[in-house]
Amino acid sequence: MSNPYAMLAVPGVQRLKPYQPGKPVSELERELGISNIVKLASNENPLGPSERAMAAVRAELSESTRYPDASGFELKAALAARHGVDPGCITLGNGSNDVLVMLAEAFLHESREAVYSQYAFAVYAIAVQTVGATARIAPARPADADAQPLGHDLGAMRELVTERTRLVFIANPNNPTGTWLSAGELRAFVADVPADTLVVVDQAYAEYLREPDYADCIDWLDEFPNLVVTRTFSKAYGLAALRVGYAVSAPGIADILNRVRQPFNVNSLALVAAQAALEDSDYLARSVAMNNSELRRLEEASDAMGLSYVPSVGNFVLVDMGEDAQPVFQALLHEGVIVRPVANYGLPEHLRISVGTPDENSRLLAALAKVRGDRASP
Ligand SMILES: *Cc1c(COP(=O)(O)O)cnc(C)c1O
């Protein structure tokens, strides 16, 4: 039945579909009455949070009657020191998702356009449509490309930039594909885009990358004031539940974002946890080392099973099931393993699998082998 309120919503919202999150463990427990579930569906850090971050949260809990510091002074100071920028360049968000939405609210409306790639992170479409702006979606690189299949095609994206384009969203690396752009090609793109178009480089997975040709981008801000870099504490820093992310940009852009930012968008537990996590370099190093070796293991196991995948630099891998992925997803649920279908991205035969702990990945690989065996000889 159609929703009678849909016609009352603004046009961009009428056309929106809700974001589809990874299936929560508790939901699968309720549905199937099983326990000992492995969730590899939301690119979370499988190590659990940093002990130092949790200690900071516990210490801050007793201050819960107070509003948080709306300016996020201490976290911004720590981030500014880390990145070698002025604190006035930083905008804190309730996750980096929040910053992406603020960018759309501040710089887009009905007569303006945003450019992003096919298969790009789903939040760009939501942010752009909500404010009634026009999304120009560039075709991705072909599935059979030698390098970065299904990744962003910067040439195709550049062709869509017009005088009405205020934002270009680039996920580097991208989710759900795990593809990335080298410093040289990204820099050439940013240099070529008109100064009144902001280029948002979403680096949610930056901490995992060890590729020598991967650009930090924050050190380009002096040269390219229309650049906005977003980062998050949800992935390698292991704080997805607490919702903290940030943008680094020219102070003028940060000033604009702070005008639309909800005053207390980052809560006090998140503020102290993020600061502690930033200082816990040991936790970060362990997270990255485990991810990168286990990612190789998942890719090699996929090779061994004859499954193709998009080579990834993130904490997940997009695997081609070579058939409708939905029944495979469902069968894996019955084995107690939650992965992520990506039909909503236009990839109905792929599953996105987050990299877990060695034990979790063993569970996944055993379940995948069983499910594929069952499907081949029912
Ligand atoms: C996970 C993710 C984010 C943001 O997550 P937050 O939890 O809102 O910080 C942003 N961009 C990409 C590409 C992601 O995969």
Coordinates of C-alpha atoms and ligand atoms in Angstrom, one line a residue:
M1 CA 0.0 0.0 0.0
S2 CA 1.4 3.4 -0.9
N3 CA 2.2 5.8 1.9
P4 CA -0.3 8.7 2.0
Y5 CA 2.4 11.0 3.4
A6 CA 4.8 10.4 0.6
M7 CA 3.1 13.1 -1.5
L8 CA 3.5 15.6 1.3
A9 CA 7.3 15.0 1.5
V10 CA 9.6 17.2 -0.6
P11 CA 10.2 15.7 -4.1
G12 CA 13.8 14.5 -3.5
V13 CA 12.6 12.6 -0.4
Q14 CA 9.7 11.0 -2.2
R15 CA 12.1 9.2 -4.5
L16 CA 14.4 8.1 -1.7
K17 CA 14.7 4.5 -0.5
P18 CA 15.9 4.0 3.1
Y19 CA 19.6 3.1 3.6
Q20 CA 20.0 -0.7 4.0
P21 CA 22.3 -1.4 6.9
G22 CA 24.1 -4.7 7.7
K23 CA 21.8 -7.1 9.4
P24 CA 22.3 -6.8 13.2
V25 CA 23.3 -9.9 15.1
S26 CA 20.4 -9.5 17.5
E27 CA 17.9 -9.6 14.6
L28 CA 19.3 -12.9 13.2
E29 CA 19.2 -14.4 16.7
R30 CA 15.5 -13.5 17.0
E31 CA 14.7 -14.7 13.5
L32 CA 16.5 -18.1 13.6
G33 CA 16.9 -18.7 17.3
I34 CA 20.7 -19.3 16.8
S35 CA 23.7 -18.0 18.7
N36 CA 27.4 -17.7 18.0
I37 CA 26.8 -15.5 15.0
V38 CA 29.6 -14.0 12.9
K39 CA 28.8 -10.6 11.5
L40 CA 30.9 -9.5 8.6
A41 CA 28.5 -7.1 7.1
S42 CA 29.3 -3.5 8.2
N43 CA 33.0 -3.1 7.8
E44 CA 33.4 -2.8 11.6
N45 CA 36.7 -3.4 13.4
P46 CA 36.6 -7.1 14.5
L47 CA 39.1 -6.6 17.4
G48 CA 36.5 -4.8 19.5
P49 CA 37.2 -1.3 20.7
S50 CA 40.5 0.0 22.0
E51 CA 40.8 -0.5 25.8
R52 CA 42.0 3.0 26.2
A53 CA 39.0 4.3 24.4
M54 CA 36.7 2.3 26.7
A55 CA 38.5 3.5 29.8
A56 CA 37.9 7.1 28.6
V57 CA 34.2 6.4 28.0
R58 CA 33.8 4.9 31.5
A59 CA 35.5 7.9 33.1
E60 CA 33.2 10.3 31.2
L61 CA 29.9 8.5 31.9
S62 CA 29.4 10.3 35.2
E63 CA 29.3 13.6 33.3
S64 CA 26.3 12.5 31.4
T65 CA 23.9 15.1 32.8
R66 CA 26.0 17.8 31.0
Y67 CA 25.8 18.8 27.4
P68 CA 29.0 17.8 25.5
D69 CA 31.5 20.5 24.5
A70 CA 29.7 21.8 21.3
S71 CA 33.0 22.9 19.9
G72 CA 34.8 19.6 20.5
F73 CA 37.8 21.7 21.5
E74 CA 40.1 18.9 22.7
L75 CA 39.4 16.4 20.0
K76 CA 39.8 19.1 17.3
A77 CA 43.1 20.1 18.9
A78 CA 44.3 16.5 18.9
L79 CA 43.3 16.0 15.3
A80 CA 44.8 19.3 14.2
A81 CA 48.1 18.2 15.8
R82 CA 47.9 14.8 14.1
H83 CA 47.3 16.3 10.7
G84 CA 49.5 19.4 11.0
V85 CA 46.6 21.8 10.4
D86 CA 44.9 24.6 12.3
P87 CA 41.9 23.4 14.5
G88 CA 39.8 25.8 12.4
C89 CA 40.1 23.4 9.5
I90 CA 38.3 20.7 11.3
T91 CA 34.5 20.0 11.4
L92 CA 33.4 17.2 13.7
G93 CA 30.5 15.0 12.7
N94 CA 28.2 12.3 14.2
G95 CA 30.1 9.9 12.0
S96 CA 31.6 11.2 8.8
N97 CA 28.1 10.5 7.4
D98 CA 27.0 13.6 9.3
V99 CA 29.7 15.7 7.6
L100 CA 28.6 14.4 4.2
V101 CA 25.1 15.5 4.9
M102 CA 26.2 18.9 6.2
L103 CA 28.1 19.4 2.9
A104 CA 25.0 18.8 0.9
E105 CA 22.9 21.0 3.1
A106 CA 25.3 23.8 2.9
F107 CA 26.3 23.7 -0.7
L108 CA 23.4 22.2 -2.7
H109 CA 19.8 22.9 -3.5
E110 CA 17.3 22.4 -6.3
S111 CA 19.3 24.2 -9.0
R112 CA 22.6 22.7 -8.2
E113 CA 24.3 19.4 -9.0
A114 CA 26.6 16.9 -7.4
V115 CA 28.8 14.3 -9.2
Y116 CA 29.7 10.9 -8.0
S117 CA 30.4 7.5 -9.4
Q118 CA 28.2 4.5 -10.1
Y119 CA 28.8 2.0 -7.2
A120 CA 29.9 4.8 -4.9
F121 CA 29.1 4.8 -1.2
A122 CA 25.3 5.0 -0.8
V123 CA 25.2 8.0 1.5
Y124 CA 26.1 10.4 -1.3
A125 CA 22.8 9.7 -3.1
I126 CA 20.8 10.1 0.2
A127 CA 22.5 13.4 1.0
V128 CA 22.1 14.9 -2.5
Q129 CA 18.5 13.8 -3.0
T130 CA 17.3 15.0 0.4
V131 CA 18.2 18.6 -0.5
G132 CA 16.5 18.3 -3.9
A133 CA 19.8 18.7 -5.9
T134 CA 20.5 16.7 -9.1
A135 CA 22.8 13.8 -8.9
R136 CA 25.1 13.2 -11.9
I137 CA 26.3 9.7 -11.7
A138 CA 29.3 8.7 -13.8
P139 CA 29.6 5.2 -15.1
A140 CA 32.2 3.2 -13.2
R141 CA 35.2 1.5 -14.7
P142 CA 34.1 -1.8 -16.5
A143 CA 33.9 -5.0 -14.5
D144 CA 36.6 -6.6 -16.8
A145 CA 39.1 -3.6 -16.5
D146 CA 42.7 -4.7 -15.8
A147 CA 43.0 -2.2 -12.9
Q148 CA 40.4 -1.1 -10.4
P149 CA 37.3 -2.9 -11.9
L150 CA 34.0 -1.2 -10.9
G151 CA 36.1 1.7 -9.5
H152 CA 35.7 5.4 -10.1
D153 CA 36.4 6.6 -13.6
L154 CA 37.7 10.1 -13.0
G155 CA 37.6 11.1 -16.7
A156 CA 33.9 10.2 -16.8
M157 CA 33.3 12.1 -13.6
R158 CA 35.1 15.2 -14.9
E159 CA 32.8 15.2 -18.0
L160 CA 29.8 15.6 -15.7
V161 CA 31.1 18.7 -13.9
T162 CA 29.3 21.8 -15.1
E163 CA 28.9 25.4 -13.7
R164 CA 26.0 24.0 -11.6
T165 CA 28.2 21.4 -9.9
R166 CA 29.0 22.4 -6.3
L167 CA 30.1 19.0 -4.9
V168 CA 32.0 16.0 -6.3
F169 CA 32.1 13.0 -4.0
I170 CA 35.1 10.7 -4.4
A171 CA 35.4 7.7 -2.1
N172 CA 39.1 6.7 -1.8
P173 CA 39.0 3.8 -1.3
N174 CA 35.4 3.2 -2.3
N175 CA 32.9 1.1 -0.5
P176 CA 31.5 -1.4 -1.6
T177 CA 34.1 -2.0 -4.3
G178 CA 37.4 -1.6 -2.3
T179 CA 38.9 0.2 -5.3
W180 CA 41.2 3.2 -4.9
L181 CA 42.8 6.1 -6.9
S182 CA 46.5 6.8 -7.1
A183 CA 47.9 10.2 -5.9
G184 CA 48.8 11.2 -9.5
E185 CA 45.3 10.6 -11.0
L186 CA 43.4 12.1 -8.1
R187 CA 45.7 15.2 -8.0
A188 CA 45.2 15.8 -11.7
F189 CA 41.5 15.6 -11.2
V190 CA 41.4 18.0 -8.3
A191 CA 43.7 20.5 -10.2
D192 CA 41.4 20.4 -13.2
V193 CA 38.0 21.0 -11.4
P194 CA 36.8 24.6 -11.3
A195 CA 37.6 26.4 -8.0
D196 CA 33.9 26.8 -7.2
T197 CA 33.3 23.1 -7.2
L198 CA 34.2 21.4 -3.9
V199 CA 35.9 18.0 -4.2
V200 CA 35.0 15.8 -1.3
V201 CA 37.5 13.0 -0.8
D202 CA 36.0 10.5 1.5
Q203 CA 38.8 8.5 3.2
A204 CA 36.9 6.3 5.6
Y205 CA 39.5 3.5 5.2
A206 CA 42.6 5.6 4.8
E207 CA 44.3 4.1 7.9
Y208 CA 44.4 0.7 6.3
L209 CA 46.3 1.7 3.1
R210 CA 49.9 0.8 2.7
E211 CA 50.1 1.6 -1.0
P212 CA 53.0 3.9 -1.6
D213 CA 51.0 5.8 -4.2
Y214 CA 48.0 6.5 -1.9
A215 CA 47.7 10.2 -1.1
D216 CA 46.9 11.5 2.4
C217 CA 45.3 14.5 0.6
I218 CA 45.2 16.6 3.8
D219 CA 48.6 18.0 2.7
W220 CA 47.1 19.2 -0.5
L221 CA 44.7 21.7 1.2
D222 CA 47.0 24.7 0.9
E223 CA 47.2 24.2 -2.8
F224 CA 43.6 23.2 -3.4
P225 CA 41.3 25.2 -1.1
N226 CA 38.2 23.6 -2.7
L227 CA 39.2 20.2 -1.4
V228 CA 37.4 18.6 1.6
V229 CA 38.8 15.4 3.2
T230 CA 36.6 13.3 5.4
R231 CA 37.8 10.6 7.9
T232 CA 36.1 8.5 10.5
F233 CA 36.6 6.7 13.8
S234 CA 34.2 4.0 12.7
K235 CA 36.5 1.7 10.8
A236 CA 40.2 1.2 11.7
Y237 CA 39.7 3.1 15.0
G238 CA 36.9 0.7 16.0
L239 CA 34.3 3.1 17.3
A240 CA 31.4 2.7 14.9
A241 CA 28.7 2.7 17.6
L242 CA 29.8 6.0 19.0
R243 CA 29.5 7.9 15.7
V244 CA 32.5 10.2 15.3
G245 CA 34.0 11.5 12.0
Y246 CA 35.4 14.7 10.7
A247 CA 36.2 16.9 7.7
V248 CA 39.4 18.7 7.1
S249 CA 39.1 21.6 4.8
A250 CA 40.0 25.3 4.3
P251 CA 38.8 27.3 7.4
G252 CA 36.2 29.1 5.2
I253 CA 34.5 25.8 4.4
A254 CA 34.7 24.6 8.0
D255 CA 33.0 27.9 9.0
I256 CA 30.1 27.2 6.6
L257 CA 29.8 23.6 7.8
N258 CA 29.6 24.8 11.4
R259 CA 26.6 27.0 10.5
V260 CA 24.6 23.9 9.5
R261 CA 26.1 21.6 12.1
Q262 CA 23.7 20.7 14.9
P263 CA 25.2 22.2 18.1
F264 CA 25.8 18.9 20.0
N265 CA 26.1 16.5 17.1
V266 CA 29.0 14.6 18.7
N267 CA 28.2 13.3 22.2
S268 CA 30.7 13.5 25.1
L269 CA 31.4 9.8 25.2
A270 CA 32.3 9.8 21.5
L271 CA 34.5 12.9 22.0
V272 CA 36.7 11.3 24.7
A273 CA 36.7 7.9 23.1
A274 CA 37.9 9.3 19.8
Q275 CA 40.7 11.2 21.4
A276 CA 41.9 8.2 23.3
A277 CA 41.6 6.0 20.2
L278 CA 43.7 8.5 18.3
E279 CA 46.4 8.1 20.8
D280 CA 46.3 4.3 20.9
S281 CA 48.7 3.7 18.1
D282 CA 49.3 0.1 19.2
Y283 CA 45.6 -0.7 18.7
L284 CA 45.6 0.9 15.3
A285 CA 48.7 -1.0 14.2
R286 CA 47.3 -4.3 15.4
S287 CA 44.0 -3.6 13.6
V288 CA 45.7 -2.7 10.3
A289 CA 48.1 -5.6 10.4
M290 CA 45.4 -8.2 11.1
N291 CA 43.1 -6.7 8.5
N292 CA 45.7 -6.6 5.8
S293 CA 46.9 -10.2 6.3
E294 CA 43.3 -11.6 6.7
L295 CA 42.2 -9.6 3.6
R296 CA 44.9 -11.4 1.6
R297 CA 43.7 -14.7 3.1
L298 CA 40.1 -14.1 2.0
E299 CA 41.2 -13.1 -1.5
E300 CA 43.4 -16.3 -1.8
A301 CA 40.6 -18.4 -0.5
S302 CA 38.2 -16.9 -3.1
D303 CA 40.8 -17.7 -5.8
A304 CA 40.9 -21.3 -4.5
M305 CA 37.1 -21.6 -4.6
G306 CA 37.1 -20.2 -8.2
L307 CA 35.3 -17.0 -7.1
S308 CA 36.3 -13.7 -8.6
Y309 CA 36.5 -10.6 -6.5
V310 CA 37.5 -7.0 -6.8
P311 CA 41.0 -6.6 -5.3
S312 CA 40.5 -4.5 -2.2
V313 CA 42.5 -2.1 -0.1
G314 CA 39.7 -1.7 2.6
N315 CA 38.6 -3.9 5.4
F316 CA 36.1 -5.8 3.1
V317 CA 36.1 -7.5 -0.2
L318 CA 33.5 -7.6 -2.9
V319 CA 33.1 -11.2 -4.1
D320 CA 31.3 -12.2 -7.3
M321 CA 29.1 -15.2 -6.6
G322 CA 28.5 -15.8 -10.3
E323 CA 24.8 -16.2 -9.7
D324 CA 22.0 -14.3 -7.9
A325 CA 23.7 -13.6 -4.5
Q326 CA 20.5 -13.4 -2.5
P327 CA 20.1 -17.2 -2.0
V328 CA 23.8 -17.5 -1.0
F329 CA 23.3 -14.7 1.5
Q330 CA 20.3 -16.4 3.0
A331 CA 22.0 -19.8 3.1
L332 CA 25.0 -18.1 4.9
L333 CA 22.6 -16.7 7.5
H334 CA 21.5 -20.2 8.3
E335 CA 25.1 -21.0 8.9
G336 CA 25.2 -18.1 11.3
V337 CA 27.3 -15.8 9.1
I338 CA 26.0 -12.4 8.1
V339 CA 27.5 -10.7 5.0
R340 CA 26.2 -7.9 3.0
P341 CA 24.1 -8.1 -0.2
V342 CA 24.8 -5.2 -2.5
A343 CA 21.8 -5.5 -5.0
N344 CA 20.8 -2.0 -3.8
Y345 CA 24.1 -0.8 -5.4
G346 CA 23.2 -2.5 -8.7
L347 CA 25.4 -5.5 -7.9
P348 CA 22.9 -8.4 -7.5
E349 CA 25.5 -11.2 -8.0
H350 CA 28.1 -9.8 -5.5
L351 CA 28.4 -10.0 -1.7
R352 CA 30.5 -7.6 0.3
I353 CA 32.3 -9.5 3.0
S354 CA 34.0 -7.6 5.8
V355 CA 37.3 -8.9 7.1
G356 CA 36.9 -10.5 10.5
T357 CA 39.3 -12.0 13.0
P358 CA 41.1 -15.1 11.9
D359 CA 38.5 -17.3 13.6
E360 CA 35.6 -15.4 12.1
N361 CA 37.1 -15.6 8.6
S362 CA 37.6 -19.4 9.1
R363 CA 33.9 -19.6 10.0
L364 CA 33.0 -17.6 6.9
L365 CA 35.1 -19.7 4.6
A366 CA 33.8 -23.0 5.9
A367 CA 30.2 -21.7 5.6
L368 CA 30.8 -20.4 2.1
A369 CA 32.3 -23.7 1.0
K370 CA 29.4 -25.7 2.5
V371 CA 26.7 -23.4 1.0
R372 CA 28.3 -23.6 -2.4
G373 CA 28.6 -27.3 -2.2
D374 CA 25.0 -27.6 -1.2
R375 CA 23.9 -25.4 -4.0
A376 CA 26.0 -27.4 -6.6
S377 CA 24.5 -30.8 -5.5
P378 CA 21.2 -30.2 -3.7
Ligands
LIG1 C1 31.7 3.6 6.6 C2 31.9 4.7 5.6 C3 31.7 6.0 5.9 C4 31.2 6.6 7.2 O1 30.9 6.1 8.2 P1 30.6 6.8 9.6 O2 30.4 5.7 10.5 O3 29.4 7.7 9.3 O4 31.8 7.7 9.8 C5 31.9 7.0 5.0 N1 32.3 6.7 3.8 C6 32.5 5.4 3.4 C7 33.0 5.1 2.0 C8 32.3 4.4 4.3 O5 32.4 3.1 3.9

